[in-house]
Amino acid sequence: MASSQWKCRSEMIVVSGCLLLFVWGFQPVLSVGCNYNAGHNLDNAWYSKDGEDLPIMVLMPMNESALMSSISQGIDPAVNLAIKHIRESRLYSFSLIPKIYDTECDNAKGLRAFFDAICFGPKHLMIFGGVCPSVTSIIAESLEGWNLVQLSFAATTPVLADKKKYPNFFRTVPSDNAVNPAVVKFLNHYNWSRVGTLTQDVQRFSEVRNDLTSELEKADIQIADTESFSNDPCVNVKKLKDNDVRIIIGQFDENLASKVFCCAYNLNMFGSKYQWIIPGWYQGNWWEQANSTNCTTRKLLTAMEGYIGVDFEPLSAKQTKGISGRTPQEYEQEYNRQRQQKGVESSKFHGFAYDGIWVIAKTLTGVMEKLREKERESVSRNFTVDDKEVGRMVLDAMNETNFFGVTGQVMFRNGERMGTIKFTQFQEGQEVKVGEYNAIEDALDLINNSIRFQGPEPPKDRTFVHLQRRHINVPLYSILSTITILGMLMAGAFLFFNIKNRNHRLIKMSSPYMNNLIILGGMLSYASIFLFGLDGSFVSDKEFETLCTVRTWILIVGYTTAFGAMFAKTWRVHAIFKNVKMKKKIIKDQKLLIIVGGMLLIDLCILICWQIVDPLKRTVEEYSLEADPQGQDIAIRPFLEHCENTHMTIWLGIVYAYKGLLMLFGCFLAWETRNVSIPALNDSKYIGMSVYNVGIMCIIGAAVSFLTRDQPNVQFCIVALVIIFCSTITLCLVFVPKFITMRTNPDAATQNRRLKFTQNQKKEDSKTSTSVTSVNQANTSRLDGLQTDNHRLRMRITELDKELEEVTMQLQDTPEKTPYIKQNHYQDLNNILSIRNFTDGKEGDRSMLKNHLEQKPQAQWGSVDPSRINRGPLEDINSPEHIQRRLSLQLPILHHAYLPSIGGVDASCASPTTSPGSSPRHRHMPPSYRVMVSGL
């Protein structure tokens, strides 16, 4: 006996070599010492006789010290129970005898066990078992050469699904890859189209991940990130978070699962925003047994709450009697009694082992029926069948398997079990079944209201970014629009006032046409506010680009129209009162309109070039993500629309430079005409105030607007208020004083005609006062008033002429009383000089008086012809001597009072023949009478 065992063992090397060759596809050649049923043919005894015991090779680890031996120990009661039920059913004419061989979950020992089963065991028709993936894959690869078919109940490795490499391998347990279609179905159910994977760097999980990737691509589900790790998963979990992965499909064992969830807790990757999907085959309370992290159990449970576990269904939940005549629940009760009697732990694979025995029974029954039928059809009495044919018949029968077992419907597709996949959810410290997936029907069935997500709704598969336009608030736009409308109504009231009173002296002297342009410019500026408040929430993108151009044009043209007209008026006053030669100068409104038109032409040239070369376009500026203020699982990405172009700074610099020069020119004119005291003509004070306010507000507004460009409400509010303030203050400074003057003193235009316009010049330590000429607007209304004043003044001159004649007669008779008389009648003489409102007469009167003065040289004031002293008082008063004497006194007075008003001799001259400094009486004359302006 010992010698025979030694002989057999001595041939182990040869047998192992044969097995390896068989793996490579060669038919093994066994040594003579191996008791393999001689020949390749089977006799008719095993299929032709009823009641035969058919041996089945069972390969699984039985040694308690071996890995995965607990599975085998829990399987044994199920196998015995299945054989018992088959025998009790009386539907099968044979008895299955399991022959268990211990593989010890080791490749070498597994091969030895397989060799022993073939070499020393009975002739096995099928192989049942295969628990450890490595051992199973080695044996399964050699089955085709032995014409044997293997049926596994626990080997879930995806490697065995390769039918080219393992054609004779079947399994009643679904493959690890079988969960992938279920996972895809689950993802589609919640419309999750973006996921990430986190895989332990082990072949088993890598293969599942590869198959899952293929399934996800078929379902058009995006894989945002794929991470693999060996020991520390925290770096990879952090990458998933950085890539905004919300739905995470994990493939790792329970030992590393605790590390994964510890990292998830530290990175806050749990709760309502995240959904973890991991294998569901972990042992109960695995987080306590496999916790090797620095996280407490409470932290792990917090991070694990709500995860979805996916695994095959060990027993069907249907209350349907299967092939054994029992429901899955009835079978489970019997199984529990059997294992408790043996004192072993339950195995999750016991149902698949139970159904596997029934599959073998049905397969062998089918093969036996076919063989018996062939035997009956055979004409030869010595009917035989070889192993290869039997093996092929077994394969065909296995593929035709279809019955309802305790694990559900049992059928194979390419050797893979089309089973049921269950979904569980971790809720409050325990896993709860929430649904199942039927691979045969490709249907997902979720238990109503069983899934409890951490938030009010399922998590999003990504951070949904809602683009939120930073627009102008409607209430703010409404308020500023209302203020703008009030400003436009005020401008309209000023326009009505200006047009209605255009023939009034005060308004007519202030150039009503220019006033209309100022109002028009202000209204254009007001109108631009409505356009600045419109954005993409009110108009389309194309219309917004058009608004960019239109509002820029309106604001620029409005500014130039208003201030251009104001500065043109000031320029006219400056041109008249800076006339050194004091010649009469008339500047009509047409010329002012040309000036304003020239300014607008420059604006148009700049704007047209801007539009052609580098037009304004709509640009969108996006800002960083912001959390939803309402706490929803979305992110807000604000964006703001701008009107910009490539060289925005250059074009704005050109516009600002031109407008700045225009304002500086206006300030210069306002300063130069500051001493002109005719309110109807001189707006220099108000222009200065306007320029100051507008300049300061524009500088402040431009700076603040640039700093708040990311806050449209603040920016629009500042821009609108600056435009409203500038336009309103300008219109009010121009028109409110006129309105007040019209209401309080309508004749102010004619009562204050005296102008003070001085020009300081150094002339040999003396300061000379310069008379200024008035501006005579040729219009009928003013001419009528001036003619009336002229007639009244002529009457007054006639009266004074008579008084002067009497004084002259007295001077002729009593020369010694001259000083006394001069003093008594000095007031009368001053009355002549005090005529301020003296108005131009007809041109004929001017020329006649001028000719008269040229023909009659005038004597000095107070001179008396000595030849006339001794004349008697009875001489004729109308004699040529008396007339000449009267004229010698009257003409100097008329020269001062009348000639300047009609553009004659300079009022600075005291007489036609002498300078003012030569007359003592002229030197003592009050300064207020030296400059008189009339005829305005």
PDB file of C-alpha atoms in Angstrom, residues 209-447:
ATOM      1  CA  ARG A 209     -14.089  48.998 -13.383  1.00  0.00           C
ATOM      2  CA  ASN A 210     -13.086  48.326 -16.987  1.00  0.00           C
ATOM      3  CA  ASP A 211     -16.372  46.600 -17.726  1.00  0.00           C
ATOM      4  CA  LEU A 212     -18.260  49.411 -15.992  1.00  0.00           C
ATOM      5  CA  THR A 213     -16.484  51.960 -18.155  1.00  0.00           C
ATOM      6  CA  SER A 214     -17.683  50.138 -21.262  1.00  0.00           C
ATOM      7  CA  GLU A 215     -21.249  49.991 -19.959  1.00  0.00           C
ATOM      8  CA  LEU A 216     -21.220  53.693 -19.050  1.00  0.00           C
ATOM      9  CA  GLU A 217     -19.974  54.656 -22.483  1.00  0.00           C
ATOM     10  CA  LYS A 218     -22.772  52.646 -24.095  1.00  0.00           C
ATOM     11  CA  ALA A 219     -25.284  54.462 -21.902  1.00  0.00           C
ATOM     12  CA  ASP A 220     -23.735  57.837 -22.777  1.00  0.00           C
ATOM     13  CA  ILE A 221     -22.824  58.551 -19.173  1.00  0.00           C
ATOM     14  CA  GLN A 222     -19.790  60.748 -18.690  1.00  0.00           C
ATOM     15  CA  ILE A 223     -16.933  59.514 -16.523  1.00  0.00           C
ATOM     16  CA  ALA A 224     -15.624  62.733 -15.059  1.00  0.00           C
ATOM     17  CA  ASP A 225     -12.677  61.155 -13.267  1.00  0.00           C
ATOM     18  CA  THR A 226     -11.192  57.694 -12.744  1.00  0.00           C
ATOM     19  CA  GLU A 227      -9.036  57.223  -9.674  1.00  0.00           C
ATOM     20  CA  SER A 228      -7.106  54.156  -8.468  1.00  0.00           C
ATOM     21  CA  PHE A 229      -5.312  53.705  -5.179  1.00  0.00           C
ATOM     22  CA  SER A 230      -3.350  51.049  -3.338  1.00  0.00           C
ATOM     23  CA  ASN A 231      -3.306  52.030   0.294  1.00  0.00           C
ATOM     24  CA  ASP A 232      -4.102  55.675   1.012  1.00  0.00           C
ATOM     25  CA  PRO A 233      -7.181  56.870  -0.905  1.00  0.00           C
ATOM     26  CA  CYS A 234      -7.290  60.425   0.478  1.00  0.00           C
ATOM     27  CA  VAL A 235      -5.353  61.978  -2.388  1.00  0.00           C
ATOM     28  CA  ASN A 236      -7.633  60.321  -4.906  1.00  0.00           C
ATOM     29  CA  VAL A 237     -10.764  61.296  -3.012  1.00  0.00           C
ATOM     30  CA  LYS A 238      -9.510  64.875  -2.982  1.00  0.00           C
ATOM     31  CA  LYS A 239      -9.088  64.754  -6.765  1.00  0.00           C
ATOM     32  CA  LEU A 240     -12.660  63.569  -7.143  1.00  0.00           C
ATOM     33  CA  LYS A 241     -13.837  66.551  -5.140  1.00  0.00           C
ATOM     34  CA  ASP A 242     -11.671  68.941  -7.123  1.00  0.00           C
ATOM     35  CA  ASN A 243     -13.206  67.577 -10.321  1.00  0.00           C
ATOM     36  CA  ASP A 244     -16.679  68.186  -8.900  1.00  0.00           C
ATOM     37  CA  VAL A 245     -17.632  64.492  -8.906  1.00  0.00           C
ATOM     38  CA  ARG A 246     -20.869  64.029  -6.968  1.00  0.00           C
ATOM     39  CA  ILE A 247     -21.811  60.431  -7.885  1.00  0.00           C
ATOM     40  CA  ILE A 248     -18.922  58.175  -6.897  1.00  0.00           C
ATOM     41  CA  ILE A 249     -18.830  54.468  -7.822  1.00  0.00           C
ATOM     42  CA  GLY A 250     -16.381  52.663  -5.591  1.00  0.00           C
ATOM     43  CA  GLN A 251     -14.721  49.273  -6.054  1.00  0.00           C
ATOM     44  CA  PHE A 252     -12.772  48.305  -2.960  1.00  0.00           C
ATOM     45  CA  ASP A 253     -12.927  45.831  -0.080  1.00  0.00           C
ATOM     46  CA  GLU A 254     -14.159  46.587   3.411  1.00  0.00           C
ATOM     47  CA  ASN A 255     -10.644  47.032   4.794  1.00  0.00           C
ATOM     48  CA  LEU A 256     -10.059  50.067   2.588  1.00  0.00           C
ATOM     49  CA  ALA A 257     -13.682  51.188   2.660  1.00  0.00           C
ATOM     50  CA  SER A 258     -13.174  52.552   6.172  1.00  0.00           C
ATOM     51  CA  LYS A 259     -10.235  54.637   4.933  1.00  0.00           C
ATOM     52  CA  VAL A 260     -12.252  55.924   1.995  1.00  0.00           C
ATOM     53  CA  PHE A 261     -15.121  57.093   4.163  1.00  0.00           C
ATOM     54  CA  CYS A 262     -12.746  58.589   6.706  1.00  0.00           C
ATOM     55  CA  CYS A 263     -11.234  60.683   3.917  1.00  0.00           C
ATOM     56  CA  ALA A 264     -14.721  61.547   2.697  1.00  0.00           C
ATOM     57  CA  TYR A 265     -15.633  62.765   6.166  1.00  0.00           C
ATOM     58  CA  ASN A 266     -12.543  64.930   6.433  1.00  0.00           C
ATOM     59  CA  LEU A 267     -13.186  66.388   2.978  1.00  0.00           C
ATOM     60  CA  ASN A 268     -16.888  66.878   3.687  1.00  0.00           C
ATOM     61  CA  MET A 269     -17.800  64.611   0.771  1.00  0.00           C
ATOM     62  CA  PHE A 270     -20.993  63.265   2.243  1.00  0.00           C
ATOM     63  CA  GLY A 271     -24.520  64.387   2.884  1.00  0.00           C
ATOM     64  CA  SER A 272     -27.078  65.795   0.486  1.00  0.00           C
ATOM     65  CA  LYS A 273     -24.595  66.683  -2.247  1.00  0.00           C
ATOM     66  CA  TYR A 274     -22.889  63.319  -2.671  1.00  0.00           C
ATOM     67  CA  GLN A 275     -23.936  59.762  -3.430  1.00  0.00           C
ATOM     68  CA  TRP A 276     -21.598  56.822  -2.891  1.00  0.00           C
ATOM     69  CA  ILE A 277     -22.246  53.517  -4.702  1.00  0.00           C
ATOM     70  CA  ILE A 278     -20.065  50.662  -3.408  1.00  0.00           C
ATOM     71  CA  PRO A 279     -20.121  46.854  -3.363  1.00  0.00           C
ATOM     72  CA  GLY A 280     -22.835  45.385  -1.186  1.00  0.00           C
ATOM     73  CA  TRP A 281     -21.122  42.161  -0.214  1.00  0.00           C
ATOM     74  CA  TYR A 282     -19.289  43.469   2.830  1.00  0.00           C
ATOM     75  CA  GLN A 283     -19.684  41.570   6.079  1.00  0.00           C
ATOM     76  CA  GLY A 284     -22.072  42.896   8.687  1.00  0.00           C
ATOM     77  CA  ASN A 285     -20.714  45.718  10.839  1.00  0.00           C
ATOM     78  CA  TRP A 286     -17.642  45.858   8.654  1.00  0.00           C
ATOM     79  CA  TRP A 287     -16.919  49.433   9.715  1.00  0.00           C
ATOM     80  CA  GLU A 288     -16.194  48.242  13.231  1.00  0.00           C
ATOM     81  CA  GLN A 289     -14.045  45.260  12.291  1.00  0.00           C
ATOM     82  CA  ALA A 290     -12.102  46.955   9.493  1.00  0.00           C
ATOM     83  CA  ASN A 291     -11.657  50.410  10.982  1.00  0.00           C
ATOM     84  CA  SER A 292      -7.929  51.077  10.883  1.00  0.00           C
ATOM     85  CA  THR A 293      -8.216  54.849  10.571  1.00  0.00           C
ATOM     86  CA  ASN A 294      -8.012  57.698  13.022  1.00  0.00           C
ATOM     87  CA  CYS A 295     -11.699  58.423  12.485  1.00  0.00           C
ATOM     88  CA  THR A 296     -14.127  57.400  15.148  1.00  0.00           C
ATOM     89  CA  THR A 297     -17.026  55.109  14.451  1.00  0.00           C
ATOM     90  CA  ARG A 298     -19.388  58.035  14.732  1.00  0.00           C
ATOM     91  CA  LYS A 299     -17.535  59.907  11.995  1.00  0.00           C
ATOM     92  CA  LEU A 300     -17.518  56.843   9.776  1.00  0.00           C
ATOM     93  CA  LEU A 301     -21.234  56.308  10.251  1.00  0.00           C
ATOM     94  CA  THR A 302     -21.840  59.966   9.440  1.00  0.00           C
ATOM     95  CA  ALA A 303     -19.911  59.711   6.189  1.00  0.00           C
ATOM     96  CA  MET A 304     -21.441  56.315   5.319  1.00  0.00           C
ATOM     97  CA  GLU A 305     -25.024  57.398   5.841  1.00  0.00           C
ATOM     98  CA  GLY A 306     -27.006  56.975   2.642  1.00  0.00           C
ATOM     99  CA  TYR A 307     -24.502  54.999   0.576  1.00  0.00           C
ATOM    100  CA  ILE A 308     -25.922  52.530  -1.939  1.00  0.00           C
ATOM    101  CA  GLY A 309     -24.655  48.931  -1.882  1.00  0.00           C
ATOM    102  CA  VAL A 310     -24.959  46.785  -5.010  1.00  0.00           C
ATOM    103  CA  ASP A 311     -24.718  43.017  -4.890  1.00  0.00           C
ATOM    104  CA  PHE A 312     -26.448  39.946  -6.250  1.00  0.00           C
ATOM    105  CA  GLU A 313     -29.620  38.776  -4.529  1.00  0.00           C
ATOM    106  CA  PRO A 314     -28.787  35.606  -2.493  1.00  0.00           C
ATOM    107  CA  LEU A 315     -32.426  34.512  -2.353  1.00  0.00           C
ATOM    108  CA  SER A 316     -35.381  35.581  -4.378  1.00  0.00           C
ATOM    109  CA  ALA A 317     -37.910  37.756  -2.598  1.00  0.00           C
ATOM    110  CA  LYS A 318     -40.785  36.355  -4.622  1.00  0.00           C
ATOM    111  CA  GLN A 319     -43.291  34.129  -2.887  1.00  0.00           C
ATOM    112  CA  THR A 320     -43.203  31.637  -5.753  1.00  0.00           C
ATOM    113  CA  LYS A 321     -42.617  27.901  -5.543  1.00  0.00           C
ATOM    114  CA  GLY A 322     -39.650  26.867  -7.580  1.00  0.00           C
ATOM    115  CA  ILE A 323     -38.409  23.667  -9.147  1.00  0.00           C
ATOM    116  CA  SER A 324     -38.145  22.010  -5.745  1.00  0.00           C
ATOM    117  CA  GLY A 325     -41.771  22.743  -4.953  1.00  0.00           C
ATOM    118  CA  ARG A 326     -40.761  25.176  -2.236  1.00  0.00           C
ATOM    119  CA  THR A 327     -40.684  28.927  -2.033  1.00  0.00           C
ATOM    120  CA  PRO A 328     -37.331  30.608  -1.355  1.00  0.00           C
ATOM    121  CA  GLN A 329     -38.510  31.432   2.139  1.00  0.00           C
ATOM    122  CA  GLU A 330     -39.432  27.790   2.870  1.00  0.00           C
ATOM    123  CA  TYR A 331     -36.073  26.671   1.588  1.00  0.00           C
ATOM    124  CA  GLU A 332     -34.287  29.209   3.759  1.00  0.00           C
ATOM    125  CA  GLN A 333     -35.999  27.878   6.850  1.00  0.00           C
ATOM    126  CA  GLU A 334     -34.923  24.325   6.081  1.00  0.00           C
ATOM    127  CA  TYR A 335     -31.413  25.469   5.326  1.00  0.00           C
ATOM    128  CA  ASN A 336     -31.133  27.299   8.619  1.00  0.00           C
ATOM    129  CA  ARG A 337     -32.239  24.162  10.490  1.00  0.00           C
ATOM    130  CA  GLN A 338     -29.688  22.059   8.671  1.00  0.00           C
ATOM    131  CA  ARG A 339     -26.737  24.378   9.267  1.00  0.00           C
ATOM    132  CA  GLN A 340     -27.694  24.928  12.876  1.00  0.00           C
ATOM    133  CA  GLN A 341     -27.623  21.206  13.404  1.00  0.00           C
ATOM    134  CA  LYS A 342     -24.106  21.147  12.019  1.00  0.00           C
ATOM    135  CA  GLY A 343     -23.159  24.312  13.848  1.00  0.00           C
ATOM    136  CA  VAL A 344     -21.844  26.262  10.870  1.00  0.00           C
ATOM    137  CA  GLU A 345     -22.293  29.870   9.787  1.00  0.00           C
ATOM    138  CA  SER A 346     -24.549  30.772   6.949  1.00  0.00           C
ATOM    139  CA  SER A 347     -23.015  31.460   3.577  1.00  0.00           C
ATOM    140  CA  LYS A 348     -24.423  33.994   1.165  1.00  0.00           C
ATOM    141  CA  PHE A 349     -23.797  31.511  -1.656  1.00  0.00           C
ATOM    142  CA  HIS A 350     -25.914  28.665  -0.247  1.00  0.00           C
ATOM    143  CA  GLY A 351     -28.869  29.477  -2.481  1.00  0.00           C
ATOM    144  CA  PHE A 352     -26.684  29.397  -5.595  1.00  0.00           C
ATOM    145  CA  ALA A 353     -25.219  26.057  -4.497  1.00  0.00           C
ATOM    146  CA  TYR A 354     -28.702  24.693  -3.941  1.00  0.00           C
ATOM    147  CA  ASP A 355     -29.851  25.826  -7.407  1.00  0.00           C
ATOM    148  CA  GLY A 356     -26.539  24.522  -8.840  1.00  0.00           C
ATOM    149  CA  ILE A 357     -27.306  20.971  -7.776  1.00  0.00           C
ATOM    150  CA  TRP A 358     -30.682  21.250  -9.450  1.00  0.00           C
ATOM    151  CA  VAL A 359     -28.983  22.580 -12.609  1.00  0.00           C
ATOM    152  CA  ILE A 360     -26.688  19.513 -12.658  1.00  0.00           C
ATOM    153  CA  ALA A 361     -29.637  17.206 -12.144  1.00  0.00           C
ATOM    154  CA  LYS A 362     -31.615  18.762 -14.955  1.00  0.00           C
ATOM    155  CA  THR A 363     -28.556  18.809 -17.218  1.00  0.00           C
ATOM    156  CA  LEU A 364     -27.730  15.173 -16.681  1.00  0.00           C
ATOM    157  CA  THR A 365     -31.369  14.252 -17.121  1.00  0.00           C
ATOM    158  CA  GLY A 366     -31.404  16.015 -20.454  1.00  0.00           C
ATOM    159  CA  VAL A 367     -28.169  14.344 -21.548  1.00  0.00           C
ATOM    160  CA  MET A 368     -29.441  10.926 -20.502  1.00  0.00           C
ATOM    161  CA  GLU A 369     -32.656  11.421 -22.467  1.00  0.00           C
ATOM    162  CA  LYS A 370     -30.715  12.407 -25.566  1.00  0.00           C
ATOM    163  CA  LEU A 371     -28.374   9.473 -25.209  1.00  0.00           C
ATOM    164  CA  ARG A 372     -31.241   7.045 -24.748  1.00  0.00           C
ATOM    165  CA  GLU A 373     -32.967   8.481 -27.765  1.00  0.00           C
ATOM    166  CA  LYS A 374     -29.821   8.073 -29.803  1.00  0.00           C
ATOM    167  CA  GLU A 375     -29.462   4.564 -28.554  1.00  0.00           C
ATOM    168  CA  ARG A 376     -32.967   3.734 -29.693  1.00  0.00           C
ATOM    169  CA  GLU A 377     -32.329   5.289 -33.043  1.00  0.00           C
ATOM    170  CA  SER A 378     -29.050   3.485 -33.436  1.00  0.00           C
ATOM    171  CA  VAL A 379     -29.124   0.290 -35.550  1.00  0.00           C
ATOM    172  CA  SER A 380     -26.045  -0.987 -33.816  1.00  0.00           C
ATOM    173  CA  ARG A 381     -26.549  -2.992 -30.684  1.00  0.00           C
ATOM    174  CA  ASN A 382     -23.195  -1.849 -29.313  1.00  0.00           C
ATOM    175  CA  PHE A 383     -24.029   1.847 -29.069  1.00  0.00           C
ATOM    176  CA  THR A 384     -21.199   3.880 -27.647  1.00  0.00           C
ATOM    177  CA  VAL A 385     -20.506   7.616 -27.194  1.00  0.00           C
ATOM    178  CA  ASP A 386     -17.184   9.309 -26.622  1.00  0.00           C
ATOM    179  CA  ASP A 387     -16.304  11.883 -23.980  1.00  0.00           C
ATOM    180  CA  LYS A 388     -16.182  14.755 -26.434  1.00  0.00           C
ATOM    181  CA  GLU A 389     -19.711  14.151 -27.609  1.00  0.00           C
ATOM    182  CA  VAL A 390     -20.970  13.843 -24.053  1.00  0.00           C
ATOM    183  CA  GLY A 391     -19.182  17.011 -23.117  1.00  0.00           C
ATOM    184  CA  ARG A 392     -20.806  18.859 -26.042  1.00  0.00           C
ATOM    185  CA  MET A 393     -24.218  17.514 -25.046  1.00  0.00           C
ATOM    186  CA  VAL A 394     -23.660  18.723 -21.474  1.00  0.00           C
ATOM    187  CA  LEU A 395     -22.774  22.213 -22.769  1.00  0.00           C
ATOM    188  CA  ASP A 396     -25.927  22.356 -24.872  1.00  0.00           C
ATOM    189  CA  ALA A 397     -28.068  21.225 -21.965  1.00  0.00           C
ATOM    190  CA  MET A 398     -26.512  23.817 -19.671  1.00  0.00           C
ATOM    191  CA  ASN A 399     -27.227  26.641 -22.110  1.00  0.00           C
ATOM    192  CA  GLU A 400     -30.846  25.503 -22.307  1.00  0.00           C
ATOM    193  CA  THR A 401     -31.327  25.695 -18.527  1.00  0.00           C
ATOM    194  CA  ASN A 402     -34.307  27.741 -17.511  1.00  0.00           C
ATOM    195  CA  PHE A 403     -36.244  27.251 -14.292  1.00  0.00           C
ATOM    196  CA  PHE A 404     -37.228  29.175 -11.199  1.00  0.00           C
ATOM    197  CA  GLY A 405     -35.037  28.400  -8.246  1.00  0.00           C
ATOM    198  CA  VAL A 406     -34.611  29.789  -4.786  1.00  0.00           C
ATOM    199  CA  THR A 407     -32.347  32.536  -6.211  1.00  0.00           C
ATOM    200  CA  GLY A 408     -34.804  33.482  -8.887  1.00  0.00           C
ATOM    201  CA  GLN A 409     -34.985  32.562 -12.527  1.00  0.00           C
ATOM    202  CA  VAL A 410     -32.026  30.373 -13.429  1.00  0.00           C
ATOM    203  CA  MET A 411     -30.734  30.696 -16.954  1.00  0.00           C
ATOM    204  CA  PHE A 412     -27.419  31.303 -18.611  1.00  0.00           C
ATOM    205  CA  ARG A 413     -26.252  33.610 -21.331  1.00  0.00           C
ATOM    206  CA  ASN A 414     -22.802  32.714 -22.641  1.00  0.00           C
ATOM    207  CA  GLY A 415     -22.217  30.803 -19.442  1.00  0.00           C
ATOM    208  CA  GLU A 416     -23.091  33.758 -17.232  1.00  0.00           C
ATOM    209  CA  ARG A 417     -25.993  33.651 -14.823  1.00  0.00           C
ATOM    210  CA  MET A 418     -28.700  36.171 -15.583  1.00  0.00           C
ATOM    211  CA  GLY A 419     -29.567  36.777 -11.986  1.00  0.00           C
ATOM    212  CA  THR A 420     -31.113  39.403  -9.787  1.00  0.00           C
ATOM    213  CA  ILE A 421     -29.130  42.329  -8.410  1.00  0.00           C
ATOM    214  CA  LYS A 422     -30.270  43.958  -5.198  1.00  0.00           C
ATOM    215  CA  PHE A 423     -29.782  47.533  -4.053  1.00  0.00           C
ATOM    216  CA  THR A 424     -29.384  48.337  -0.396  1.00  0.00           C
ATOM    217  CA  GLN A 425     -28.956  51.643   1.367  1.00  0.00           C
ATOM    218  CA  PHE A 426     -27.151  52.320   4.586  1.00  0.00           C
ATOM    219  CA  GLN A 427     -29.731  53.923   6.843  1.00  0.00           C
ATOM    220  CA  GLU A 428     -29.109  54.692  10.495  1.00  0.00           C
ATOM    221  CA  GLY A 429     -26.424  52.080  10.982  1.00  0.00           C
ATOM    222  CA  GLN A 430     -27.890  49.218   8.949  1.00  0.00           C
ATOM    223  CA  GLU A 431     -28.370  48.220   5.340  1.00  0.00           C
ATOM    224  CA  VAL A 432     -31.943  48.316   4.055  1.00  0.00           C
ATOM    225  CA  LYS A 433     -33.027  46.806   0.773  1.00  0.00           C
ATOM    226  CA  VAL A 434     -34.403  49.498  -1.509  1.00  0.00           C
ATOM    227  CA  GLY A 435     -34.805  47.720  -4.841  1.00  0.00           C
ATOM    228  CA  GLU A 436     -33.624  45.044  -7.255  1.00  0.00           C
ATOM    229  CA  TYR A 437     -32.655  44.656 -10.869  1.00  0.00           C
ATOM    230  CA  ASN A 438     -33.789  41.738 -13.017  1.00  0.00           C
ATOM    231  CA  ALA A 439     -31.107  41.023 -15.577  1.00  0.00           C
ATOM    232  CA  ILE A 440     -33.379  38.846 -17.694  1.00  0.00           C
ATOM    233  CA  GLU A 441     -35.995  41.521 -18.138  1.00  0.00           C
ATOM    234  CA  ASP A 442     -33.517  44.394 -17.813  1.00  0.00           C
ATOM    235  CA  ALA A 443     -35.891  46.041 -15.349  1.00  0.00           C
ATOM    236  CA  LEU A 444     -35.205  48.043 -12.226  1.00  0.00           C
ATOM    237  CA  ASP A 445     -37.747  47.779  -9.430  1.00  0.00           C
ATOM    238  CA  LEU A 446     -37.309  50.210  -6.536  1.00  0.00           C
ATOM    239  CA  ILE A 447     -39.356  49.878  -3.388  1.00  0.00           C
TER     240      ILE A 447
END
